[in-house]
PDB file of C-alpha atoms in Angstrom:
ATOM      1  CA  MET C 123      31.186  55.819  44.888  1.00  0.00           C
ATOM      2  CA  VAL C 124      31.952  59.161  45.786  1.00  0.00           C
ATOM      3  CA  GLY C 125      31.572  61.897  43.429  1.00  0.00           C
ATOM      4  CA  GLY C 126      31.667  59.665  40.244  1.00  0.00           C
ATOM      5  CA  VAL C 127      35.249  58.357  41.395  1.00  0.00           C
ATOM      6  CA  ALA C 128      35.523  54.735  42.095  1.00  0.00           C
ATOM      7  CA  SER C 129      36.532  53.758  45.612  1.00  0.00           C
ATOM      8  CA  ASP C 130      38.383  50.464  46.736  1.00  0.00           C
ATOM      9  CA  PRO C 131      36.801  47.118  45.455  1.00  0.00           C
ATOM     10  CA  PRO C 132      33.999  45.341  47.021  1.00  0.00           C
ATOM     11  CA  PRO C 133      35.747  43.176  50.101  1.00  0.00           C
ATOM     12  CA  PRO C 134      36.513  39.491  49.241  1.00  0.00           C
ATOM     13  CA  PRO C 135      33.759  36.897  50.213  1.00  0.00           C
ATOM     14  CA  LYS C 136      34.290  35.434  53.792  1.00  0.00           C
ATOM     15  CA  GLU C 137      35.338  31.759  52.788  1.00  0.00           C
ATOM     16  CA  GLU C 138      38.358  31.932  50.952  1.00  0.00           C
ATOM     17  CA  LEU C 139      40.822  29.419  49.976  1.00  0.00           C
ATOM     18  CA  PRO C 140      44.418  30.069  52.048  1.00  0.00           C
ATOM     19  CA  PRO C 141      47.091  31.323  49.540  1.00  0.00           C
ATOM     20  CA  PRO C 142      49.174  28.776  47.639  1.00  0.00           C
ATOM     21  CA  PRO C 143      52.332  28.069  49.066  1.00  0.00           C
ATOM     22  CA  PRO C 144      55.273  30.559  48.033  1.00  0.00           C
ATOM     23  CA  VAL C 145      57.270  29.499  44.642  1.00  0.00           C
ATOM     24  CA  ALA C 146      60.768  28.539  44.851  1.00  0.00           C
ATOM     25  CA  ALA C 147      62.181  31.466  42.277  1.00  0.00           C
ATOM     26  CA  GLU C 148      64.574  34.302  42.256  1.00  0.00           C
ATOM     27  CA  PRO C 149      63.509  37.205  44.566  1.00  0.00           C
ATOM     28  CA  GLU C 150      61.356  39.922  43.086  1.00  0.00           C
ATOM     29  CA  PRO C 151      62.143  43.316  43.543  1.00  0.00           C
ATOM     30  CA  ALA C 152      59.808  44.994  46.134  1.00  0.00           C
ATOM     31  CA  ALA C 153      57.710  46.915  43.933  1.00  0.00           C
ATOM     32  CA  ALA C 154      56.806  44.008  42.054  1.00  0.00           C
ATOM     33  CA  LYS C 155      55.625  42.076  44.603  1.00  0.00           C
ATOM     34  CA  ILE C 156      51.826  41.353  44.505  1.00  0.00           C
ATOM     35  CA  GLU C 157      49.901  42.338  47.959  1.00  0.00           C
ATOM     36  CA  GLU C 158      48.460  39.670  49.635  1.00  0.00           C
ATOM     37  CA  GLN C 159      45.006  40.181  51.354  1.00  0.00           C
ATOM     38  CA  PRO C 160      45.476  38.641  55.089  1.00  0.00           C
ATOM     39  CA  PRO C 161      43.644  35.316  55.362  1.00  0.00           C
ATOM     40  CA  SER C 162      40.121  35.539  56.682  1.00  0.00           C
ATOM     41  CA  PRO C 163      39.501  34.668  60.129  1.00  0.00           C
ATOM     42  CA  PRO C 164      38.654  30.670  60.133  1.00  0.00           C
ATOM     43  CA  ALA C 165      35.201  29.875  59.911  1.00  0.00           C
ATOM     44  CA  ALA C 166      33.161  27.543  62.035  1.00  0.00           C
ATOM     45  CA  ALA C 167      33.681  24.043  61.314  1.00  0.00           C
ATOM     46  CA  PRO C 168      32.017  23.786  58.019  1.00  0.00           C
ATOM     47  CA  ALA C 169      29.993  21.178  57.267  1.00  0.00           C
ATOM     48  CA  ALA C 170      31.191  17.968  55.222  1.00  0.00           C
ATOM     49  CA  PRO C 171      29.674  19.184  51.692  1.00  0.00           C
ATOM     50  CA  GLN C 172      30.985  22.478  52.014  1.00  0.00           C
ATOM     51  CA  ALA C 173      34.485  20.966  52.800  1.00  0.00           C
ATOM     52  CA  VAL C 174      34.221  18.950  49.427  1.00  0.00           C
ATOM     53  CA  GLU C 175      33.367  21.731  47.605  1.00  0.00           C
ATOM     54  CA  GLU C 176      36.101  23.750  48.738  1.00  0.00           C
ATOM     55  CA  ALA C 177      38.708  20.993  47.789  1.00  0.00           C
ATOM     56  CA  ALA C 178      37.376  20.955  44.388  1.00  0.00           C
ATOM     57  CA  ALA C 179      37.339  24.554  43.453  1.00  0.00           C
ATOM     58  CA  PRO C 180      40.288  25.243  41.379  1.00  0.00           C
ATOM     59  CA  THR C 181      43.584  26.728  42.982  1.00  0.00           C
ATOM     60  CA  GLN C 182      43.911  30.407  42.676  1.00  0.00           C
ATOM     61  CA  HIS C 183      47.126  31.421  40.347  1.00  0.00           C
ATOM     62  CA  ILE C 184      49.180  34.265  41.559  1.00  0.00           C
ATOM     63  CA  TRP C 185      50.500  36.351  38.482  1.00  0.00           C
ATOM     64  CA  GLN C 186      54.233  36.799  38.546  1.00  0.00           C
ATOM     65  CA  ARG C 187      56.370  39.327  36.572  1.00  0.00           C
ATOM     66  CA  PRO C 188      58.372  37.198  34.130  1.00  0.00           C
ATOM     67  CA  ILE C 189      62.058  37.743  34.564  1.00  0.00           C
ATOM     68  CA  ILE C 190      64.159  39.795  31.931  1.00  0.00           C
ATOM     69  CA  GLN C 191      67.453  39.706  32.027  1.00  0.00           C
ATOM     70  CA  TYR C 192      69.476  42.828  30.778  1.00  0.00           C
ATOM     71  CA  ILE C 193      72.927  41.757  29.219  1.00  0.00           C
ATOM     72  CA  GLU C 194      74.937  44.534  29.954  1.00  0.00           C
ATOM     73  CA  GLU C 195      78.074  42.977  29.287  1.00  0.00           C
ATOM     74  CA  PRO C 196      78.615  39.863  27.199  1.00  0.00           C
ATOM     75  CA  SER C 197      79.799  36.715  29.066  1.00  0.00           C
ATOM     76  CA  LEU C 198      83.250  35.438  28.993  1.00  0.00           C
ATOM     77  CA  SER C 199      81.657  32.524  26.815  1.00  0.00           C
ATOM     78  CA  ALA C 200      80.163  34.704  24.390  1.00  0.00           C
ATOM     79  CA  LEU C 201      83.406  36.633  24.176  1.00  0.00           C
ATOM     80  CA  LYS C 202      85.439  33.407  23.587  1.00  0.00           C
ATOM     81  CA  VAL C 203      83.333  32.182  21.099  1.00  0.00           C
ATOM     82  CA  LYS C 204      83.288  35.482  19.308  1.00  0.00           C
ATOM     83  CA  GLN C 205      86.921  35.473  19.640  1.00  0.00           C
ATOM     84  CA  GLU C 206      86.993  31.851  18.329  1.00  0.00           C
ATOM     85  CA  LYS C 207      85.085  32.828  15.199  1.00  0.00           C
ATOM     86  CA  GLU C 208      87.033  36.308  14.336  1.00  0.00           C
ATOM     87  CA  GLU C 209      90.036  33.897  14.344  1.00  0.00           C
ATOM     88  CA  GLU C 210      88.184  31.608  12.053  1.00  0.00           C
ATOM     89  CA  MET C 211      87.396  34.264   9.715  1.00  0.00           C
ATOM     90  CA  LYS C 212      91.093  35.730   9.856  1.00  0.00           C
ATOM     91  CA  LYS C 213      92.205  32.013   8.693  1.00  0.00           C
ATOM     92  CA  LEU C 214      89.508  31.585   5.866  1.00  0.00           C
ATOM     93  CA  GLU C 215      90.375  35.080   4.850  1.00  0.00           C
ATOM     94  CA  GLU C 216      93.987  34.394   4.390  1.00  0.00           C
ATOM     95  CA  TYR C 217      93.159  31.024   2.995  1.00  0.00           C
ATOM     96  CA  TRP C 218      91.234  32.460   0.053  1.00  0.00           C
ATOM     97  CA  LYS C 219      93.708  35.378  -0.375  1.00  0.00           C
ATOM     98  CA  THR C 220      96.615  32.592  -0.989  1.00  0.00           C
ATOM     99  CA  ARG C 221      94.452  30.747  -3.180  1.00  0.00           C
ATOM    100  CA  LEU C 222      93.430  33.592  -5.292  1.00  0.00           C
ATOM    101  CA  ARG C 223      97.187  34.565  -5.502  1.00  0.00           C
ATOM    102  CA  GLN C 224      98.015  31.260  -6.452  1.00  0.00           C
ATOM    103  CA  GLN C 225      95.552  31.307  -9.239  1.00  0.00           C
ATOM    104  CA  GLN C 226      96.748  34.489 -10.585  1.00  0.00           C
ATOM    105  CA  ASP C 227     100.143  33.411 -10.729  1.00  0.00           C
ATOM    106  CA  GLU C 228      99.247  30.049 -12.429  1.00  0.00           C
ATOM    107  CA  HIS C 229      97.203  32.099 -15.109  1.00  0.00           C
ATOM    108  CA  ILE C 230     100.094  34.419 -15.713  1.00  0.00           C
ATOM    109  CA  GLU C 231     102.619  31.413 -16.036  1.00  0.00           C
ATOM    110  CA  SER C 232     100.239  29.752 -18.470  1.00  0.00           C
ATOM    111  CA  ALA C 233      99.610  32.994 -20.383  1.00  0.00           C
ATOM    112  CA  LYS C 234     103.302  33.253 -20.611  1.00  0.00           C
ATOM    113  CA  LEU C 235     103.510  29.436 -22.051  1.00  0.00           C
ATOM    114  CA  ARG C 236     100.849  30.067 -24.722  1.00  0.00           C
ATOM    115  CA  GLU C 237     102.392  33.145 -25.841  1.00  0.00           C
ATOM    116  CA  GLU C 238     105.838  31.387 -26.254  1.00  0.00           C
ATOM    117  CA  GLU C 239     104.387  28.474 -28.192  1.00  0.00           C
ATOM    118  CA  PHE C 240     102.355  30.959 -30.333  1.00  0.00           C
ATOM    119  CA  LYS C 241     105.413  32.835 -31.138  1.00  0.00           C
ATOM    120  CA  LYS C 242     107.331  29.393 -31.810  1.00  0.00           C
ATOM    121  CA  ASN C 243     104.395  28.027 -34.222  1.00  0.00           C
ATOM    122  CA  ALA C 244     103.907  31.007 -35.660  1.00  0.00           C
ATOM    123  CA  GLY C 245     107.845  30.900 -36.827  1.00  0.00           C
ATOM    124  CA  ILE C 246     107.414  27.433 -38.026  1.00  0.00           C
ATOM    125  CA  VAL C 247     104.171  28.562 -40.247  1.00  0.00           C
ATOM    126  CA  ASN C 248     106.441  31.608 -41.611  1.00  0.00           C
ATOM    127  CA  ASN C 249     109.167  29.039 -42.454  1.00  0.00           C
ATOM    128  CA  LEU C 250     106.601  26.835 -44.192  1.00  0.00           C
ATOM    129  CA  PHE C 251     105.036  29.451 -46.363  1.00  0.00           C
ATOM    130  CA  ILE C 252     108.280  31.504 -47.787  1.00  0.00           C
ATOM    131  CA  PRO C 253     106.825  34.544 -49.905  1.00  0.00           C
ATOM    132  CA  ALA C 254     107.002  34.058 -53.487  1.00  0.00           C
ATOM    133  CA  ASN C 255     109.560  35.738 -55.676  1.00  0.00           C
ATOM    134  CA  ARG C 256     108.169  39.330 -55.139  1.00  0.00           C
ATOM    135  CA  LYS C 257     109.759  41.194 -58.410  1.00  0.00           C
ATOM    136  CA  ASP C 258     107.865  43.506 -60.373  1.00  0.00           C
ATOM    137  CA  VAL C 259     106.345  41.344 -63.519  1.00  0.00           C
ATOM    138  CA  CYS C 260     105.168  42.815 -66.565  1.00  0.00           C
ATOM    139  CA  LYS C 261     105.767  46.402 -65.420  1.00  0.00           C
ATOM    140  CA  SER C 262     106.229  47.951 -68.795  1.00  0.00           C
ATOM    141  CA  GLU C 263     102.656  46.723 -69.673  1.00  0.00           C
ATOM    142  CA  LYS C 264     101.245  47.797 -66.657  1.00  0.00           C
ATOM    143  CA  GLU C 265     102.202  50.936 -67.234  1.00  0.00           C
ATOM    144  CA  LEU C 266     100.670  50.897 -70.999  1.00  0.00           C
ATOM    145  CA  VAL C 267      97.581  49.672 -69.423  1.00  0.00           C
ATOM    146  CA  LYS C 268      97.264  52.613 -66.908  1.00  0.00           C
ATOM    147  CA  ASP C 269      98.153  55.172 -69.559  1.00  0.00           C
ATOM    148  CA  CYS C 270      95.355  53.691 -71.904  1.00  0.00           C
ATOM    149  CA  TYR C 271      92.548  53.939 -69.433  1.00  0.00           C
ATOM    150  CA  ILE C 272      93.515  57.477 -68.149  1.00  0.00           C
ATOM    151  CA  SER C 273      93.846  58.529 -71.944  1.00  0.00           C
ATOM    152  CA  ASN C 274      90.217  56.868 -72.718  1.00  0.00           C
ATOM    153  CA  LYS C 275      88.067  57.668 -69.278  1.00  0.00           C
ATOM    154  CA  THR C 276      84.829  56.958 -71.233  1.00  0.00           C
ATOM    155  CA  GLU C 277      85.943  54.495 -74.150  1.00  0.00           C
ATOM    156  CA  SER C 278      87.619  51.704 -72.204  1.00  0.00           C
ATOM    157  CA  LEU C 279      87.169  49.101 -74.632  1.00  0.00           C
ATOM    158  CA  ARG C 280      89.717  50.993 -76.863  1.00  0.00           C
ATOM    159  CA  CYS C 281      92.424  49.459 -74.309  1.00  0.00           C
ATOM    160  CA  ARG C 282      91.644  45.817 -75.264  1.00  0.00           C
ATOM    161  CA  ASP C 283      94.574  44.914 -77.155  1.00  0.00           C
ATOM    162  CA  VAL C 284      96.916  46.490 -74.415  1.00  0.00           C
ATOM    163  CA  VAL C 285      95.010  44.718 -71.362  1.00  0.00           C
ATOM    164  CA  THR C 286      95.257  41.276 -73.536  1.00  0.00           C
ATOM    165  CA  ASN C 287      99.211  42.152 -74.098  1.00  0.00           C
ATOM    166  CA  PHE C 288      99.342  42.436 -69.935  1.00  0.00           C
ATOM    167  CA  TYR C 289      97.284  39.320 -69.292  1.00  0.00           C
ATOM    168  CA  ASN C 290      99.907  37.339 -71.501  1.00  0.00           C
ATOM    169  CA  CYS C 291     102.436  38.564 -69.915  1.00  0.00           C
ATOM    170  CA  VAL C 292     101.425  37.821 -66.465  1.00  0.00           C
ATOM    171  CA  SER C 293     100.325  34.137 -67.649  1.00  0.00           C
ATOM    172  CA  ASP C 294     103.924  33.680 -69.064  1.00  0.00           C
ATOM    173  CA  SER C 295     105.789  34.907 -65.757  1.00  0.00           C
ATOM    174  CA  ARG C 296     103.445  32.153 -63.857  1.00  0.00           C
ATOM    175  CA  LEU C 297     104.978  29.304 -65.689  1.00  0.00           C
TER     176      LEU C 297
END
């Protein structure tokens, strides 16, 4: 360390495995390549036990940057799928508009039929129940009862005879 600043990392050990063979992949940008260290000079013929240890050591994994594909323009297949979906949506929209229009027409038609049938049945009922004779019955007795009650506001029992005459007149007219 020089003045509290870290210098380059310590050199690698002298006996190092050779780098793994290159992986067949898409070429990486120049800045993304990992700098490889030159292989160390071959050491003297290693002893048999060292050769076994080196073969048993795990292979060193080199980190590779993941491939990120930025989509600038949709592909032709994506455009085709989008166009097909839009056509399908237009067909569905047209189908539902047509179906709604048909249901509205059917509703209006059935409402007209119900109204016509109601008017027809109302005419039949009116013919079945012809209003009774609407002439004034016992008009003079009615006027006498009214005049009696007006003249005797506090003593209504004095109109008993007039009310009885009116009741008898109405009963006779019903028969």
